[in-house]
XYZ file of C-alpha atoms in Angstrom:
781
model
C 76.494 12.116 -5.831
C 77.169 8.664 -5.182
C 76.214 7.181 -1.489
C 79.005 5.615 -0.578
C 79.173 5.618 3.287
C 76.499 6.271 5.663
C 75.361 6.710 9.369
C 72.075 5.301 10.877
C 70.865 6.759 14.020
C 69.338 4.076 16.725
C 70.451 0.836 17.181
C 66.992 -0.502 17.615
C 65.395 -3.516 15.877
C 64.977 -1.612 12.973
C 67.875 0.490 13.411
C 70.134 -2.385 13.371
C 68.344 -4.530 10.722
C 68.609 -1.459 8.140
C 72.469 -0.994 8.905
C 72.574 -4.554 8.456
C 71.303 -4.081 5.132
C 73.574 -1.367 4.141
C 76.687 -3.552 4.681
C 74.719 -6.573 3.413
C 75.093 -4.159 0.029
C 78.813 -3.329 0.700
C 78.076 0.336 2.072
C 80.301 1.109 5.060
C 78.057 2.659 7.862
C 78.151 3.851 11.642
C 75.681 2.936 13.699
C 75.103 5.154 16.454
C 72.612 5.565 19.598
C 72.497 7.139 23.181
C 74.838 6.790 25.922
C 73.838 4.373 29.166
C 74.460 6.579 31.849
C 75.222 3.762 34.543
C 77.359 1.709 31.115
C 81.496 1.795 31.026
C 81.088 0.831 27.416
C 79.451 4.292 26.033
C 78.757 2.287 22.677
C 76.884 -0.396 24.497
C 73.713 -0.028 22.395
C 75.265 0.169 19.075
C 77.349 -2.924 19.754
C 74.289 -4.465 21.291
C 72.438 -3.551 18.130
C 74.702 -5.469 15.570
C 74.873 -8.673 18.164
C 71.291 -8.467 17.707
C 71.464 -8.458 14.148
C 74.128 -11.241 13.918
C 71.775 -13.316 15.827
C 68.683 -12.322 14.415
C 66.213 -15.167 12.677
C 66.129 -14.788 9.939
C 69.330 -13.447 9.377
C 70.015 -10.099 9.197
C 73.143 -10.519 7.525
C 74.138 -12.335 4.132
C 77.305 -13.050 5.461
C 78.330 -12.590 8.970
C 81.564 -10.836 7.712
C 79.736 -8.183 6.273
C 79.044 -6.944 10.218
C 82.649 -5.495 9.795
C 81.279 -2.864 8.059
C 79.140 -0.986 10.732
C 81.053 1.025 12.790
C 79.696 1.461 16.512
C 79.249 4.647 18.479
C 77.371 7.328 20.281
C 75.323 10.336 19.761
C 77.356 12.611 22.753
C 80.959 11.110 21.100
C 80.748 10.262 17.662
C 78.338 12.927 16.106
C 80.560 14.753 14.191
C 81.948 12.132 12.483
C 78.759 11.574 10.258
C 80.472 14.404 8.733
C 81.313 11.734 6.230
C 78.259 10.081 5.607
C 76.675 10.584 2.891
C 73.179 9.427 3.766
C 71.951 9.961 7.261
C 68.860 7.949 8.439
C 67.428 7.869 11.932
C 65.306 5.054 13.169
C 64.774 6.329 16.895
C 61.331 6.839 19.017
C 58.501 7.688 17.603
C 58.151 10.898 18.797
C 58.195 14.082 16.949
C 59.824 16.134 19.827
C 62.964 13.297 19.960
C 63.379 13.523 15.875
C 63.010 17.347 15.700
C 65.960 17.524 18.678
C 68.034 14.570 16.579
C 67.861 16.942 13.199
C 68.557 20.237 15.026
C 71.853 18.261 16.050
C 72.256 16.590 12.754
C 71.754 19.802 10.492
C 75.174 20.856 12.281
C 77.247 18.373 11.477
C 76.103 16.658 8.413
C 77.668 17.362 5.218
C 76.010 20.017 2.803
C 75.602 17.096 0.680
C 74.483 14.680 2.285
C 71.086 13.158 1.940
C 68.988 13.209 5.404
C 66.005 10.399 6.328
C 63.794 9.485 8.689
C 62.359 5.626 8.903
C 59.364 6.865 11.223
C 56.269 4.515 9.985
C 53.785 7.327 10.814
C 55.121 10.798 11.914
C 54.680 12.957 9.104
C 58.266 13.889 7.515
C 56.983 17.993 6.833
C 56.059 18.051 10.662
C 59.990 16.900 11.805
C 61.776 19.545 9.769
C 59.926 22.320 10.878
C 62.845 25.413 12.076
C 65.198 23.395 9.806
C 67.215 25.385 7.004
C 65.807 25.158 3.903
C 69.075 23.294 2.226
C 68.587 20.888 4.993
C 64.754 20.304 3.745
C 65.785 20.398 0.118
C 67.668 17.005 1.195
C 65.438 15.612 3.177
C 62.846 12.413 2.308
C 61.635 9.602 4.290
C 62.739 6.119 4.007
C 60.495 3.907 5.157
C 61.764 0.239 5.647
C 59.496 -2.766 6.440
C 60.871 -4.948 8.926
C 62.851 -7.390 8.296
C 64.743 -5.385 5.810
C 66.189 -7.822 4.272
C 63.359 -9.924 3.326
C 60.733 -7.694 2.916
C 61.166 -6.075 -0.558
C 59.185 -2.481 -0.113
C 61.184 0.906 0.798
C 58.682 4.256 0.906
C 60.490 7.194 0.008
C 58.306 9.776 1.372
C 59.095 13.327 -0.279
C 58.230 16.598 1.254
C 57.133 19.746 -0.306
C 60.537 21.139 -0.097
C 62.188 17.838 -1.300
C 64.295 18.655 -4.627
C 63.437 16.127 -7.208
C 66.632 15.892 -8.003
C 67.566 14.577 -4.487
C 64.047 12.159 -5.102
C 65.373 10.122 -8.047
C 68.802 10.248 -6.588
C 67.980 8.102 -3.933
C 65.572 5.867 -4.911
C 68.048 4.630 -7.397
C 70.503 3.963 -4.888
C 67.298 2.112 -2.593
C 66.455 0.232 -6.012
C 70.123 -0.953 -7.787
C 72.245 -0.807 -4.339
C 69.936 -1.815 -1.732
C 67.747 -3.833 -3.856
C 64.629 -2.543 -2.809
C 61.359 -2.011 -4.170
C 60.779 1.744 -3.818
C 57.242 3.328 -3.677
C 56.698 6.956 -4.136
C 54.556 7.837 -1.106
C 52.683 11.052 -0.436
C 53.178 12.720 2.921
C 50.449 11.747 4.949
C 49.507 9.728 8.053
C 49.994 6.206 7.363
C 51.617 6.442 4.104
C 50.698 3.976 1.504
C 51.171 0.367 2.684
C 50.040 1.143 6.137
C 47.521 3.201 5.717
C 45.855 0.597 3.107
C 46.906 -2.361 4.717
C 46.188 -1.617 8.656
C 42.876 -0.709 7.458
C 42.508 -3.930 6.097
C 43.687 -5.994 9.096
C 41.260 -3.639 11.209
C 38.173 -4.853 8.670
C 38.914 -8.012 8.933
C 38.621 -8.641 12.749
C 35.159 -6.935 12.569
C 34.077 -9.227 9.886
C 35.299 -12.225 11.753
C 33.511 -11.322 14.439
C 30.573 -11.056 12.330
C 30.909 -13.680 10.340
C 31.266 -16.020 13.432
C 34.965 -17.214 12.324
C 38.410 -17.605 14.378
C 41.586 -16.380 13.718
C 43.251 -19.285 12.384
C 40.030 -19.774 9.651
C 40.492 -16.060 8.843
C 44.284 -16.891 7.986
C 42.646 -19.468 6.052
C 40.756 -17.787 3.816
C 43.038 -14.564 3.907
C 46.659 -16.492 3.163
C 48.076 -17.891 0.141
C 44.728 -19.093 -1.688
C 44.085 -15.413 -2.368
C 47.651 -14.867 -3.464
C 48.779 -13.512 -0.380
C 51.618 -13.994 1.969
C 51.474 -17.536 4.351
C 51.624 -14.964 7.363
C 48.157 -14.044 5.823
C 46.164 -11.199 8.559
C 46.939 -12.306 12.299
C 50.375 -14.702 11.650
C 50.917 -10.965 9.803
C 49.361 -9.195 13.152
C 52.143 -11.194 15.336
C 54.682 -10.895 13.590
C 54.338 -6.610 12.799
C 53.295 -6.022 16.455
C 49.868 -5.636 17.770
C 51.247 -2.242 19.378
C 52.261 -1.263 16.246
C 48.733 -2.305 14.648
C 47.286 -0.764 17.507
C 49.232 2.575 17.562
C 49.229 2.751 13.709
C 45.240 2.364 13.803
C 44.953 4.711 16.537
C 47.052 7.753 14.605
C 45.354 7.210 11.734
C 41.920 7.258 12.711
C 42.412 10.338 14.909
C 43.358 12.153 12.042
C 41.118 10.680 9.192
C 36.926 11.357 8.590
C 34.625 9.182 10.323
C 33.668 7.390 7.699
C 37.663 5.355 7.463
C 36.821 3.213 10.209
C 40.194 2.605 12.308
C 38.234 1.652 15.625
C 39.667 -1.261 16.907
C 37.398 -4.763 18.170
C 37.190 -4.279 22.011
C 38.997 -8.547 22.097
C 41.780 -6.488 20.347
C 42.343 -3.554 22.896
C 42.045 -6.450 25.390
C 44.540 -8.225 23.888
C 46.835 -4.878 23.658
C 45.907 -2.941 26.581
C 44.744 -5.550 29.176
C 46.710 -8.067 28.904
C 49.617 -7.101 27.506
C 49.893 -9.728 24.708
C 51.532 -8.249 21.878
C 52.660 -10.997 19.674
C 55.562 -12.551 18.889
C 57.660 -9.892 20.480
C 56.260 -10.888 24.152
C 55.540 -14.756 22.522
C 52.002 -14.516 22.651
C 49.095 -12.597 20.604
C 46.464 -14.528 18.389
C 49.114 -17.716 18.581
C 51.085 -19.002 20.850
C 54.199 -21.252 20.489
C 54.878 -24.084 22.966
C 56.611 -27.498 22.959
C 54.474 -30.610 23.730
C 56.085 -33.589 25.771
C 58.525 -34.533 23.185
C 59.920 -31.064 22.884
C 58.152 -30.500 19.347
C 57.215 -27.080 18.780
C 53.424 -26.880 18.750
C 51.407 -23.711 17.929
C 48.193 -22.893 19.754
C 45.699 -20.710 18.552
C 43.740 -17.717 20.644
C 39.969 -18.341 21.697
C 38.434 -14.685 21.129
C 35.824 -15.576 23.636
C 37.632 -17.103 26.704
C 40.854 -15.625 25.477
C 42.344 -18.340 26.552
C 44.736 -20.731 23.758
C 43.843 -23.710 22.338
C 45.678 -26.585 20.435
C 42.990 -26.367 17.111
C 45.271 -29.252 15.295
C 45.382 -28.495 12.025
C 42.598 -25.960 10.985
C 40.739 -26.374 7.346
C 37.928 -24.326 5.363
C 35.532 -25.965 2.848
C 36.107 -23.238 0.958
C 39.810 -23.115 0.602
C 39.734 -26.923 0.466
C 37.436 -26.699 -2.868
C 39.894 -24.462 -5.105
C 43.522 -26.026 -3.900
C 45.235 -26.128 -7.027
C 43.432 -24.230 -9.213
C 45.179 -20.962 -10.481
C 45.369 -17.326 -8.723
C 42.539 -16.152 -10.875
C 40.434 -19.250 -10.726
C 40.956 -19.267 -6.823
C 40.012 -15.393 -5.910
C 36.729 -15.390 -8.728
C 35.641 -18.634 -6.322
C 35.746 -17.551 -3.232
C 34.277 -13.901 -3.795
C 31.214 -15.497 -5.063
C 31.129 -18.507 -2.633
C 28.036 -19.189 -0.151
C 28.130 -19.274 3.531
C 30.089 -17.437 6.234
C 33.084 -17.754 4.524
C 32.210 -16.282 1.343
C 30.048 -13.289 3.486
C 33.293 -12.482 4.969
C 35.336 -12.567 2.167
C 33.262 -10.683 0.288
C 33.098 -8.116 3.103
C 37.165 -8.268 3.710
C 37.833 -7.679 0.311
C 34.929 -5.205 -0.463
C 36.207 -3.090 2.164
C 39.701 -3.361 0.428
C 38.604 -2.690 -3.349
C 36.753 0.569 -1.669
C 38.934 2.001 0.899
C 42.500 1.357 -2.263
C 40.298 3.431 -4.789
C 39.472 6.474 -1.746
C 43.192 6.402 -1.359
C 44.359 6.586 -4.841
C 45.504 9.966 -5.547
C 45.788 10.857 -1.029
C 48.760 7.934 -0.464
C 50.322 8.019 -3.916
C 49.901 9.353 -7.299
C 49.594 6.255 -8.945
C 47.355 3.396 -8.903
C 50.750 0.685 -9.518
C 52.695 2.375 -6.310
C 49.410 1.327 -4.139
C 49.439 -2.360 -5.824
C 53.373 -2.588 -5.280
C 53.095 -1.477 -1.707
C 50.692 -4.106 -1.052
C 52.863 -6.523 -2.964
C 56.452 -5.668 -1.710
C 55.160 -4.839 1.903
C 52.612 -7.722 3.028
C 53.527 -10.331 0.048
C 50.373 -10.396 -1.678
C 50.893 -11.768 -5.230
C 47.957 -8.951 -6.854
C 47.714 -5.679 -5.309
C 43.828 -4.475 -4.458
C 43.653 -3.067 -8.588
C 45.187 -5.981 -10.194
C 42.636 -8.040 -8.040
C 39.542 -6.053 -9.158
C 40.821 -6.769 -13.093
C 40.650 -10.079 -12.223
C 37.530 -10.048 -10.945
C 36.245 -7.424 -13.594
C 35.975 -3.783 -12.431
C 32.038 -3.289 -13.165
C 31.206 -6.628 -10.984
C 33.126 -5.162 -8.342
C 31.553 -1.671 -8.784
C 28.483 -3.141 -8.806
C 28.712 -5.506 -5.642
C 30.151 -2.367 -3.832
C 26.641 -0.083 -4.888
C 24.607 -3.072 -4.038
C 26.115 -2.837 -0.247
C 25.016 0.711 -0.190
C 28.555 2.575 -0.649
C 29.533 5.822 -2.224
C 32.009 4.913 -4.877
C 35.187 6.824 -4.602
C 36.143 9.410 -7.677
C 38.167 6.510 -8.931
C 35.448 4.021 -9.517
C 32.680 6.402 -10.166
C 35.087 7.406 -13.192
C 35.358 3.530 -14.151
C 31.824 3.377 -13.581
C 31.023 5.914 -16.097
C 33.582 4.851 -18.767
C 32.646 1.283 -18.867
C 36.283 0.622 -18.505
C 36.608 -3.313 -17.127
C 40.497 -2.978 -16.482
C 42.469 -0.579 -14.541
C 45.679 -1.827 -16.339
C 45.653 -2.803 -19.975
C 48.443 -3.587 -22.133
C 51.045 -0.670 -21.633
C 47.857 1.754 -19.910
C 46.987 2.661 -16.958
C 44.574 5.258 -15.481
C 45.225 8.195 -13.384
C 43.814 8.231 -9.729
C 40.580 10.663 -11.542
C 40.184 7.387 -14.194
C 41.922 9.360 -16.812
C 43.778 6.825 -19.271
C 47.699 7.096 -18.886
C 51.115 5.330 -19.971
C 51.667 2.625 -17.762
C 55.517 2.049 -17.039
C 56.215 -0.897 -15.189
C 59.014 -0.647 -12.121
C 61.670 -3.033 -13.844
C 62.212 -5.554 -16.756
C 58.916 -7.587 -16.557
C 59.086 -11.062 -18.879
C 55.556 -11.287 -18.866
C 54.939 -7.718 -20.549
C 57.730 -8.211 -23.238
C 56.043 -11.643 -23.981
C 52.680 -9.711 -24.813
C 54.738 -9.460 -28.445
C 54.008 -12.939 -29.713
C 57.077 -12.431 -31.799
C 59.372 -12.319 -29.295
C 58.931 -15.857 -27.943
C 60.897 -17.353 -30.762
C 60.327 -21.322 -29.532
C 57.713 -22.789 -27.515
C 57.268 -25.902 -24.709
C 54.759 -26.714 -22.457
C 57.382 -26.071 -19.852
C 59.758 -23.853 -21.112
C 60.173 -20.768 -23.926
C 63.009 -19.429 -25.925
C 62.235 -15.525 -25.697
C 64.030 -12.869 -27.834
C 65.230 -10.113 -25.132
C 66.531 -7.961 -28.061
C 70.059 -6.152 -28.882
C 70.815 -10.294 -30.206
C 70.359 -12.397 -26.557
C 67.969 -14.917 -26.338
C 66.655 -16.273 -22.764
C 65.944 -19.262 -21.842
C 62.994 -19.468 -19.524
C 61.431 -22.287 -17.684
C 58.185 -22.014 -16.664
C 56.935 -25.178 -14.897
C 55.609 -25.548 -11.335
C 59.299 -25.566 -9.448
C 60.842 -25.296 -12.686
C 61.224 -29.200 -12.149
C 63.837 -30.174 -14.676
C 62.313 -32.488 -17.256
C 62.938 -33.144 -21.062
C 60.950 -29.732 -21.282
C 63.683 -27.823 -19.711
C 66.437 -29.732 -21.204
C 65.341 -29.323 -24.608
C 64.313 -25.338 -24.483
C 68.311 -24.962 -23.180
C 69.077 -27.223 -26.914
C 66.621 -24.958 -29.038
C 68.258 -21.683 -27.955
C 71.891 -22.572 -28.852
C 70.756 -24.114 -31.859
C 68.852 -20.697 -32.493
C 71.438 -18.548 -31.714
C 73.384 -19.890 -33.715
C 71.350 -20.478 -36.426
C 69.734 -16.773 -36.380
C 73.279 -15.291 -35.702
C 72.585 -14.295 -31.647
C 75.334 -12.879 -29.693
C 74.598 -15.397 -26.652
C 72.172 -17.071 -24.405
C 70.745 -16.202 -21.136
C 69.179 -19.011 -18.592
C 66.895 -17.431 -16.064
C 63.085 -17.159 -15.401
C 60.663 -14.695 -13.291
C 58.846 -17.098 -11.348
C 59.188 -18.038 -7.908
C 62.365 -20.008 -8.072
C 65.046 -20.524 -9.985
C 64.990 -24.203 -10.219
C 64.685 -27.002 -7.646
C 66.535 -29.399 -9.478
C 65.199 -32.708 -11.090
C 62.287 -34.308 -11.615
C 62.412 -36.932 -8.718
C 58.613 -38.396 -9.308
C 59.602 -39.399 -12.671
C 63.292 -40.177 -11.535
C 61.465 -42.913 -9.334
C 58.823 -44.451 -11.368
C 61.397 -45.251 -13.881
C 63.667 -46.329 -11.627
C 60.636 -49.314 -9.902
C 59.721 -49.862 -13.173
C 63.498 -51.548 -14.320
C 63.672 -48.824 -17.645
C 67.565 -48.505 -16.538
C 68.424 -47.796 -20.741
C 66.235 -44.679 -20.665
C 67.399 -43.919 -17.187
C 71.068 -43.918 -18.549
C 70.520 -42.014 -21.691
C 68.326 -39.210 -19.800
C 71.442 -38.832 -17.353
C 73.815 -38.766 -20.553
C 71.789 -35.747 -22.329
C 70.784 -34.595 -18.721
C 74.887 -33.748 -18.535
C 75.435 -33.088 -22.696
C 73.078 -30.106 -21.224
C 74.398 -28.776 -18.455
C 77.672 -28.666 -19.779
C 76.450 -26.941 -22.777
C 76.721 -24.205 -21.305
C 80.161 -24.015 -20.750
C 81.146 -25.530 -23.926
C 78.945 -23.784 -26.798
C 80.490 -21.593 -29.480
C 78.578 -18.479 -27.655
C 78.786 -16.982 -24.326
C 76.051 -18.329 -21.759
C 74.897 -16.621 -19.116
C 72.754 -18.060 -15.666
C 70.826 -15.718 -13.703
C 69.285 -17.881 -10.501
C 67.322 -16.529 -7.834
C 65.309 -17.971 -4.875
C 65.939 -21.740 -5.110
C 69.148 -23.314 -7.332
C 68.762 -26.345 -6.037
C 70.426 -30.022 -6.954
C 70.237 -29.846 -11.240
C 69.877 -26.434 -10.521
C 72.696 -25.720 -9.339
C 74.506 -27.811 -11.921
C 73.104 -25.865 -14.971
C 74.302 -22.249 -13.047
C 77.692 -23.829 -12.534
C 78.699 -24.847 -16.042
C 77.843 -20.781 -17.027
C 80.326 -18.706 -18.388
C 79.147 -16.123 -16.142
C 76.386 -15.982 -13.386
C 74.320 -13.010 -12.392
C 73.096 -14.525 -9.060
C 70.368 -12.168 -7.219
C 71.774 -11.803 -3.564
C 68.741 -14.158 -2.025
C 70.389 -17.212 -3.465
C 69.321 -20.444 -2.363
C 71.885 -22.584 -3.752
C 72.927 -26.475 -3.119
C 74.060 -29.742 -4.423
C 71.609 -31.359 -2.578
C 71.149 -34.879 -4.038
C 72.847 -36.639 -0.866
C 69.099 -35.834 0.927
C 67.134 -38.585 -1.710
C 70.154 -40.786 -1.666
C 72.153 -39.790 -4.659
C 74.792 -37.789 -5.741
C 74.739 -34.883 -8.350
C 75.043 -36.436 -11.581
C 74.839 -33.493 -13.773
C 78.204 -32.710 -13.912
C 77.963 -30.847 -10.518
C 80.066 -33.656 -8.438
C 82.830 -32.846 -11.641
C 82.536 -29.428 -11.096
C 83.371 -28.806 -7.249
C 86.177 -30.970 -7.777
C 87.577 -29.119 -10.730
C 87.073 -25.666 -8.794
C 88.775 -26.651 -5.333
C 91.724 -28.206 -7.462
C 92.111 -25.118 -9.468
C 91.976 -23.411 -6.082
C 95.717 -24.601 -5.260
C 98.666 -23.858 -5.797
C 100.320 -25.794 -8.710
C 102.337 -27.247 -6.504
C 99.638 -28.976 -4.549
C 97.713 -30.153 -7.190
C 99.833 -33.300 -7.085
C 99.682 -36.565 -4.569
C 98.873 -36.169 -1.214
C 98.731 -32.244 -1.229
C 95.790 -32.408 -3.293
C 93.723 -33.925 -0.691
C 92.019 -30.628 1.006
C 90.697 -29.821 -2.248
C 88.738 -33.283 -2.701
C 87.988 -33.236 1.434
C 85.921 -29.464 0.645
C 84.357 -31.110 -2.214
C 82.944 -34.318 -0.264
C 81.763 -32.123 2.679
C 80.103 -29.646 0.235
C 78.146 -32.265 -1.718
C 78.211 -35.098 1.302
C 76.206 -32.496 3.657
C 74.112 -31.212 1.221
C 75.144 -27.414 2.281
C 73.180 -24.862 0.683
C 73.827 -21.386 0.749
C 71.462 -18.602 2.598
C 72.146 -15.885 0.330
C 74.845 -15.238 -2.412
C 77.396 -14.219 -0.890
C 77.751 -17.575 1.238
C 77.177 -19.219 -2.145
C 80.237 -17.133 -2.883
C 82.279 -18.649 -0.050
C 80.732 -21.568 -0.461
C 82.703 -22.020 -3.878
C 79.407 -22.414 -5.602
C 79.792 -18.708 -7.287
C 83.496 -17.511 -8.447
C 84.745 -13.787 -7.264
C 84.235 -12.841 -11.048
C 80.605 -13.866 -11.126
C 78.159 -10.619 -10.110
C 75.628 -10.281 -7.643
C 72.990 -7.921 -7.605
C 70.852 -6.664 -5.016
C 67.417 -6.649 -6.578
C 66.080 -9.822 -7.854
C 64.561 -7.749 -10.353
C 67.558 -6.563 -12.468
C 69.426 -9.853 -13.064
C 68.066 -10.758 -15.916
C 68.881 -7.190 -18.262
C 72.150 -7.744 -15.869
C 73.030 -11.142 -17.226
C 71.934 -10.194 -21.002
C 74.529 -7.060 -20.483
C 76.931 -9.955 -19.275
C 76.171 -11.816 -22.627
C 76.946 -8.893 -24.844
C 80.495 -7.811 -23.148
C 81.542 -11.519 -23.311
C 80.082 -12.142 -26.918
C 83.210 -9.832 -29.035
C 85.780 -12.174 -29.395
C 84.572 -15.033 -27.293
C 86.258 -18.479 -27.709
C 84.574 -21.748 -27.436
C 85.960 -23.395 -24.654
C 87.660 -27.228 -24.827
C 86.902 -30.160 -22.093
C 89.835 -30.704 -20.371
C 91.860 -33.672 -19.922
C 94.633 -33.387 -17.278
C 92.304 -32.969 -13.969
C 94.552 -34.237 -11.245
C 93.181 -36.828 -9.615
C 94.310 -38.852 -6.191
C 93.091 -42.721 -7.086
C 92.790 -45.284 -3.827
C 95.239 -43.196 -2.095
C 91.620 -40.523 -1.477
C 89.434 -43.413 -1.654
C 91.047 -44.866 1.808
C 91.460 -41.469 3.164
C 87.842 -40.448 2.976
C 87.049 -44.376 4.165
C 88.906 -43.708 6.804
C 86.971 -40.782 7.794
C 83.891 -41.987 7.074
C 84.379 -45.223 9.499
C 85.163 -43.057 12.241
C 82.221 -41.136 11.715
C 79.944 -43.841 11.272
C 81.321 -45.430 14.559
C 80.307 -42.460 16.531
C 76.401 -42.554 15.366
C 77.113 -39.112 12.470
C 75.922 -40.733 9.837
C 73.247 -43.309 9.412
C 73.899 -46.923 7.360
C 72.687 -45.835 3.948
C 74.526 -42.074 4.454
C 77.674 -44.243 4.041
C 76.905 -46.177 1.318
C 75.988 -42.651 -0.622
C 79.241 -41.261 0.692
C 81.120 -43.923 -0.721
C 79.660 -43.475 -4.117
C 80.534 -39.870 -4.076
C 84.027 -40.208 -2.941
C 84.620 -43.075 -6.019
C 83.491 -39.889 -8.140
C 85.959 -37.144 -6.300
C 88.819 -39.325 -6.422
C 88.581 -40.398 -9.690
C 87.736 -43.774 -9.582
C 89.368 -46.625 -8.260
C 92.630 -48.401 -10.292
C 94.275 -44.714 -10.248
C 97.652 -43.614 -8.719
C 97.571 -40.412 -7.046
C 99.520 -38.935 -9.609
C 96.702 -39.821 -12.822
C 95.174 -37.480 -14.579
C 91.683 -37.588 -16.198
C 89.334 -36.057 -18.465
C 85.835 -34.645 -17.204
C 84.076 -36.822 -19.449
C 85.860 -39.603 -17.528
C 84.542 -37.810 -14.191
C 81.399 -37.545 -16.022
C 80.739 -40.995 -16.700
C 81.918 -41.855 -12.891
C 79.327 -39.298 -11.726
C 76.256 -41.306 -14.123
C 77.544 -44.795 -12.763
C 77.350 -43.863 -9.419
C 74.074 -42.001 -9.621
C 72.461 -45.162 -11.509
C 73.857 -47.482 -8.921
C 72.803 -45.660 -6.422
C 68.963 -45.068 -8.104
C 68.398 -48.964 -8.437
C 69.302 -49.180 -4.309
C 65.919 -49.646 -1.796
C 67.606 -47.332 0.258
C 67.475 -44.393 -2.371
C 64.376 -45.012 -3.468
C 63.137 -45.106 -0.227
C 64.523 -41.376 0.721
C 62.524 -40.496 -2.840
C 59.624 -41.526 -1.858
C 60.009 -40.369 1.613
C 60.707 -36.869 0.246
C 58.169 -36.768 -1.847
C 55.422 -37.749 0.207
C 56.291 -35.591 3.670
C 58.783 -32.975 1.906
C 61.735 -33.840 4.433
C 64.667 -36.128 3.870
C 64.321 -39.593 5.177
C 67.199 -40.982 7.404
C 67.926 -44.501 6.892
């Protein structure tokens, strides 16, 4: 069956956010809640939930127009309407009696093919469906989202003993493909996977922190990005999650687990929750508190656990962290695990607790090691799960350290010790929770796995490679820091085109599986060349850049771009020129060059003018009627607008209606490959256009008039005016043209290059670039 309509019951923070994610995926959804007795609007709570989602930061909706897909209702009048839903999910209060009562009502009205789910974070699924009919139990499966549902990739799917395996398969496929989630199959045990292990880690970190005499801020330095974990690390994560949630999860799990699984809370944590009601972000204070200084600037205060008062501790630095900054993750982890002093003692204690407990939970919370690793990666933002981290350190090394602490090894680690294996994962093999070898299947296509076969890397450069995806499709993969665009990246695209033609491939995909598609040009190189007056070299570089970006449009074979994360500046320009785009739903795309005093020089300015002009009625593509298209491109580029989703990128014009948006980032390379194969039969090589209408001096005059008013009103700075005038010159087709002129694409590219170099030679632009490189923020000079 297909899930085409849904119903969410419970319009609180989670329920409304889940409904928003369904709407993001294009699924119509009913959102129901109780009726407030004294409120004349019987749908008040559901409407309030939608409004909360619309105002949420970070945004719950990928595009606010998607809120129209949510229909508010109430449980008294509208429950019978769920008969049209293919999936019914509850996100109500965490009380077993309330859930059982709801399921009794739902069973009477839901259609007999509907999948039924609970979003409970802790109440076992089998207890919720006691007393329900056999068919209802067969279609029931837990669906535990993590907050916020749009951004946290994890979805724990929890079957009971009664759940039909086909239901699990159907729902998991829907969750992964349509909702874009990373699915982990969890066993129906307290805490499931991520919270069971993640909350244990937070509780143990509190104990080790006090023993080592560290502060929450110091612990967050030690357990954040330096270990390949989220910026929120340990205690910021606790504040975001809600200290009351961690409190209840720890207490609930502690009641039903053996004595040696220590979920007991520290006295200071109990004081925060029980006495002071400081529950983290939801109450404005927890381990951290946001405040404002006398200038209105946000300041973060840190909790002193001895005095229970907040202090301005400034920027907290930890020597052990500073010593490994900039080094690869594996080296950082190994160095920190063996560090001396109280920081090393703390980290070994916390890491060993995590390793021991993850191994103990294997086969309990889930039947596959990769599900445990993925749950921590997708739910808590780790780069490596506990078993992958043990592989980095060497499993036998970890086992020796655990035994030195006097721990009894869980069966999995005892089996690993007996076999002498150094890794849980080895090529296409892993081990079962009992330690027996078994075939490893990745949950999605992983580029590094493909490249383990050296023959798949057809051409390699320092910052880029050309990879054979199979079935006659090549991939140009960038793999430099932030995928900044330099010589390696450009030459790899040229390599890809050449290899497609020489070896008879069908076409080319441009994509990667790094942190971002591309953050744009190599600014340090551009600035150094400008300051060295290497203008001939820069002119040649911009020409080459334009030739390579536009080659995606004018090659004799199809090209498909697969952008995700950041696709800024040059990264956006490459995307704009592909025959087709398969974009991740989470796409932050923009032509942001004005922020460093430049304009797009790789065809981006030209491309946006073409797109917006082509959207006009043919009769409007002449004279003054063209001005709205010019103004639209001018505003988009001149304000450096950046999309916050692929849906917004489409609305802004960066993506076409024909481009593909994939909810799951992990699927975009394979979908891009499929699109190349669909385009290849009968593909006809496009030719550059020669008849682009421009307004010439008339548009320049109109834009200058608008800019004068903005400058006089203080909306733009002196140097904004300089940059904007150059942008207007290109979008107008250059000076000396009348309002009925037509120019070629190459003419616009030449204008781009000329303006780019003109601006780069100015002191104001060089100041902006230098400031951006030093601070990461734009300079308003």
